[in-house]
C-alpha positions as a printed Julia matrix, in Angstrom:
284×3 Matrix{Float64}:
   0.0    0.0     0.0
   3.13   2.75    0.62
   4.35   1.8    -2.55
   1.41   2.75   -4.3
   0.73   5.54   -2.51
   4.33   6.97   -3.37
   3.75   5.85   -7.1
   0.67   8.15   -6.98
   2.66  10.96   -5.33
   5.2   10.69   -8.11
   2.68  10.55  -10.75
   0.17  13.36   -9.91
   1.63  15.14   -7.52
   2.73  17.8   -10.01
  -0.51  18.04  -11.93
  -2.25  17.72   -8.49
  -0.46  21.1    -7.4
  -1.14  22.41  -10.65
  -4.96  21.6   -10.29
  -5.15  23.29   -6.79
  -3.11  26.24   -8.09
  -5.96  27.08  -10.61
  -8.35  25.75   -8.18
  -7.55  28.79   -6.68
  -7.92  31.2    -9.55
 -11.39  30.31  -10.61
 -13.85  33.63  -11.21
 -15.63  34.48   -7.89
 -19.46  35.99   -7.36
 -18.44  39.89   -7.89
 -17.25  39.64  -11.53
 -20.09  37.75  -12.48
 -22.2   40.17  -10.86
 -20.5   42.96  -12.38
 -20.81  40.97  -15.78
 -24.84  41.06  -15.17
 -24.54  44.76  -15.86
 -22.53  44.64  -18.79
 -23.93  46.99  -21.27
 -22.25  45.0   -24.6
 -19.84  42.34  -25.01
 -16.69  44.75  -25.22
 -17.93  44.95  -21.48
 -17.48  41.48  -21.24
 -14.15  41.34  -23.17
 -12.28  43.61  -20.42
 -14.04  41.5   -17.71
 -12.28  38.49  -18.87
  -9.13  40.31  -20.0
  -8.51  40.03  -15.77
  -8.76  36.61  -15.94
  -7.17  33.4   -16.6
  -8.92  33.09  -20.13
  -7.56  36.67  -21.51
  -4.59  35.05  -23.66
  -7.5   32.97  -25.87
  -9.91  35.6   -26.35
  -8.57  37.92  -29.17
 -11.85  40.31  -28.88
 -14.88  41.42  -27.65
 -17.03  39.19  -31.05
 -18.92  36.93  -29.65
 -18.17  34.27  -31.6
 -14.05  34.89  -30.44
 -14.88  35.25  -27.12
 -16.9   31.45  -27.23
 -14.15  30.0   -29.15
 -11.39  31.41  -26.69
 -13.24  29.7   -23.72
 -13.55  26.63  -25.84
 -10.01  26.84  -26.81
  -8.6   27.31  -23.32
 -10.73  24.25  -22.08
  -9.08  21.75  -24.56
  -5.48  22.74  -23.46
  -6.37  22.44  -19.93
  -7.85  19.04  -20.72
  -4.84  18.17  -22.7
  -2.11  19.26  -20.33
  -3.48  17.76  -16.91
  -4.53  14.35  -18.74
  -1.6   14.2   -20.16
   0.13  11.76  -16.92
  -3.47   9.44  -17.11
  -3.12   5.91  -18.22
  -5.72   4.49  -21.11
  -7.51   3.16  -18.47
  -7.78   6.47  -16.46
  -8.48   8.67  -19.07
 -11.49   6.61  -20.33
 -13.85   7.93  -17.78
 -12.47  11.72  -18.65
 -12.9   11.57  -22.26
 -16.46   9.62  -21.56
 -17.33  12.55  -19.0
 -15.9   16.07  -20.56
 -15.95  14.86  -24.8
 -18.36  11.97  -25.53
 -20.94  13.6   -23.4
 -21.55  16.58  -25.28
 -22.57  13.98  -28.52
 -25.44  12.68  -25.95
 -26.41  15.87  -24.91
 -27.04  17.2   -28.79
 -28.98  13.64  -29.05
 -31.34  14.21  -25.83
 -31.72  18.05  -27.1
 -32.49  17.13  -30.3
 -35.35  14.31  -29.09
 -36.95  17.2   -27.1
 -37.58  19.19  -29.99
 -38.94  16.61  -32.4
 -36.03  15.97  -34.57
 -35.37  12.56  -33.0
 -37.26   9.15  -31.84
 -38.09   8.11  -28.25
 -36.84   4.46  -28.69
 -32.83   6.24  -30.5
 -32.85   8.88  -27.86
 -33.49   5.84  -25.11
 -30.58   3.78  -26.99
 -27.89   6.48  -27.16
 -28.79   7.11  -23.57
 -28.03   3.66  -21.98
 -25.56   3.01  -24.25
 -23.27   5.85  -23.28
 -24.36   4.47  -19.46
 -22.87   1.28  -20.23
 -20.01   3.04  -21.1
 -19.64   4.97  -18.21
 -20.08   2.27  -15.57
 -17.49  -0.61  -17.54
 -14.77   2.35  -17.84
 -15.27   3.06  -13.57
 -15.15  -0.93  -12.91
 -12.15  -1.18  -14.5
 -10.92   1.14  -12.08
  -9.14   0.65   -8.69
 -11.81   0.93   -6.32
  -9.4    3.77   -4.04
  -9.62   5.96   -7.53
 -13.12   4.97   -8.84
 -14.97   6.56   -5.5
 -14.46   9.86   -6.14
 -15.09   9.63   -9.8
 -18.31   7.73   -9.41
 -19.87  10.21   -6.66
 -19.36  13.32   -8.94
 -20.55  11.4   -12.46
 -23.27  10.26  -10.2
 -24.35  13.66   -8.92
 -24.57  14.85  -12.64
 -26.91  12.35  -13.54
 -29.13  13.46   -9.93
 -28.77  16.83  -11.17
 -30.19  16.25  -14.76
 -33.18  13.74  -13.8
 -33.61  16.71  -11.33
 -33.73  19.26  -14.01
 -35.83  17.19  -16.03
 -38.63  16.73  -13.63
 -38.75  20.39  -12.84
 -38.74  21.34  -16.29
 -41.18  19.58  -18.05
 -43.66  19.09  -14.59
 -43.75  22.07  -13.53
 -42.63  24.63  -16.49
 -44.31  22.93  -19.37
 -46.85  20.85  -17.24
 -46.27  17.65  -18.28
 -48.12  14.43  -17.01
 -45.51  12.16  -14.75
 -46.25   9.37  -16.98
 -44.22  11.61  -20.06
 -41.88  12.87  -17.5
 -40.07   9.41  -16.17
 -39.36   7.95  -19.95
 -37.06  10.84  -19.66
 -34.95   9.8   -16.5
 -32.25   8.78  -16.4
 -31.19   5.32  -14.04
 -27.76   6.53  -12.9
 -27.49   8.08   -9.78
 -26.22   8.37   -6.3
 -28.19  10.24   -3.97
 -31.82   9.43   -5.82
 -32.94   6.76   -7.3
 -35.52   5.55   -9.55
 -38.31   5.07   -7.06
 -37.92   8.16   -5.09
 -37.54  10.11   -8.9
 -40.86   8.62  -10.18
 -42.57   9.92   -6.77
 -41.19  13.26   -6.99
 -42.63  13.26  -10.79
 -45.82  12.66   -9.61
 -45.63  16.06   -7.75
 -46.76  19.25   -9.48
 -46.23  22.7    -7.43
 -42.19  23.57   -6.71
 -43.17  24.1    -2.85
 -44.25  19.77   -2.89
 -41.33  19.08   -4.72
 -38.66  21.18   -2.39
 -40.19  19.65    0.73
 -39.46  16.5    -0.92
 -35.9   17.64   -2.06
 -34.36  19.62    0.17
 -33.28  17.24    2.62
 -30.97  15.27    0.34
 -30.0   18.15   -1.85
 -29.6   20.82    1.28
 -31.3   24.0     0.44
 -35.01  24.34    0.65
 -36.25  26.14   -2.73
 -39.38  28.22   -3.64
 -39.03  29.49   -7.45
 -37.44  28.06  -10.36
 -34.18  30.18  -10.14
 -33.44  28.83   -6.5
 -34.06  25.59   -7.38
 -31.15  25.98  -10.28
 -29.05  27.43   -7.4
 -29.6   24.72   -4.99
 -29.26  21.61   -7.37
 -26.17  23.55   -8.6
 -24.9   24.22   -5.0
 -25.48  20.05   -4.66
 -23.46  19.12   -7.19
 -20.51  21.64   -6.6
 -20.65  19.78   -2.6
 -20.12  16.44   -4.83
 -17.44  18.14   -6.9
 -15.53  19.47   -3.53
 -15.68  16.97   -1.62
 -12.59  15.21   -3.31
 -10.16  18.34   -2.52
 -10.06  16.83    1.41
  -7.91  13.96    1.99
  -4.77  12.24    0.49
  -3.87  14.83   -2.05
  -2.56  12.9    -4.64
  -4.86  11.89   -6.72
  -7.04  11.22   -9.84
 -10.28  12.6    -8.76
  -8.36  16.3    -8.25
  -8.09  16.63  -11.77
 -11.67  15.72  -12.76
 -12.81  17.89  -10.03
 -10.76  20.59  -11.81
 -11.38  19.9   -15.04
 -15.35  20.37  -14.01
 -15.56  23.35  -11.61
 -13.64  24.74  -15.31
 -16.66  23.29  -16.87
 -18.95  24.61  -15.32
 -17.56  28.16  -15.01
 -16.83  28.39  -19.06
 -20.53  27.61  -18.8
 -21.68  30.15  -17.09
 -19.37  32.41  -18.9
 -21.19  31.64  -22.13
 -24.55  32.05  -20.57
 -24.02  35.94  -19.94
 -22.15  36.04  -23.29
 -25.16  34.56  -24.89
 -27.77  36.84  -23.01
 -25.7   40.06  -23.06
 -25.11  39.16  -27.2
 -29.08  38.94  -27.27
 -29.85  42.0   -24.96
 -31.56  39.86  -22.65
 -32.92  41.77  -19.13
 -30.28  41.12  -16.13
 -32.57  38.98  -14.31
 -33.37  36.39  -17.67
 -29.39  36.62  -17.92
 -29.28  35.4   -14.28
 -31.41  32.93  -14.38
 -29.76  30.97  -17.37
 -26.55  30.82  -15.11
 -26.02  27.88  -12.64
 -26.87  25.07  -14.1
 -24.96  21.79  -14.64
């Protein structure tokens, strides 16, 4: 067990001190405050030109500034996966690049463009995917990884019921075709009972004890299922220090940041009123 504990030190402790270095430099509340009152992008541009993502964003176009953020994302992918054996970096590329081809698929379903049974089929393929490339992981490593892929997949079925119950009023017998059987802190069960509820108030009284924060519009419940997941996300910074789960931790809180980021692009680009802008920030 030292052994392999040293061989960990040695192999991430460098990209682990990287990782907590940048941990550290991650955009706080007041620019993105400040950003809600941008009057145009260019206001935007010299936000960002303080930040960590200033050397990829050549201007204040909105097309530059999305393809900086996308552009300093890959190299930060690239450079702390770069140490990851195949094995390892299965779960990564699975999580931060394959993903985003399921996501289009499940957006495209919602808007009529694809069938139930495909959109089902991509689905719990990609799960199948997920859980073989965690089993073939030591179970000291896989933990960590498998509580914060986990907590994604809460998040969305979360999303999911609140959306289409409550915003577009669907019945719960069109909402559970939808969710997703991959979890940690919900399951299936408790999911298809908290479908059956229609008003947010039922459905925070039946949340808020696992997810932490009670909720009473549509906007706090973003915040607190976002505030659940970051929990999930944090949780591996405590502890040994050296290892894997650091840099998917990292390599997420990113995530989730560029996403925000391209939220107020998007809604400043589109003249959107500060509080719309808000709301489209925070999710996962």
């Amino acid at each position: 067990m030292g052994g392999m504990l040293l061989g960990r030190a040695v192999r991430f402790g460098y990209i682990n001190a990287r990782c907590r270095a940048l941990k550290s430099k991650l955009l706080d509340k007041e620019l993105f405050q400040n950003a809600l009152m941008a009057e145009g992008l260019g206001d935007i541009y010299s936000l960002l030109n303080t930040t960590p993502y200033a050397p990829y964003i050549k201007s204040a176009r909105k097309e530059t500034i999305l393809k900086g953020l996308e552009e300093s994302f890959k190299e930060l992918y690239k450079k702390s996966t770069s140490t990851l054996k195949r094995e390892e970096k299965r779960i990564f590329d699975l999580f931060f690049i394959e993903r985003e081809a399921v996501d289009s698929k499940r957006a495209a379903f919602k808007s009529g463009n694809d069938s139930y049974l495909e959109y089902k089929r991509v689905e719990l393929e990609y799960l199948k995917r997920v859980k073989a490339a965690l089993e073939k992981m030591d179970r000291s490593l896989k933990r960590d990884l498998a509580a914060i892929v986990g907590s994604y997949f809460d998040c969305l079925n979360l999303y999911t019921i609140v959306r289409l119950r409550v915003l577009y009023k669907k019945e719960p017998e069109e909402v559970v075709p939808f969710l997703i059987p991959y979890g940690i802190a919900f399951g299936m069960k408790e999911l298809s009972k908290v479908a059956g509820m229609s008003g947010i108030g039922e459905i925070s009284d039946a949340l808020h004890g696992k997810i932490g924060t009670p909720f009473s519009s549509y906007r706090e419940f973003m915040r607190a299922v976002r505030e659940f997941h970051v929990r999930a996300i944090e949780r591996v910074w405590y502890g040994y220090p050296f290892k894997l789960s650091v840099i998917f931790s990292l390599l997420r809180m990113k995530e989730l940041e560029i996403k925000d980021i391209r939220a107020l692009v998007e809604g400043v680009y589109y003249r959107l009123p500060e509080d719309e802008i808000a709301k489209m920030i925070g999710g996962v």
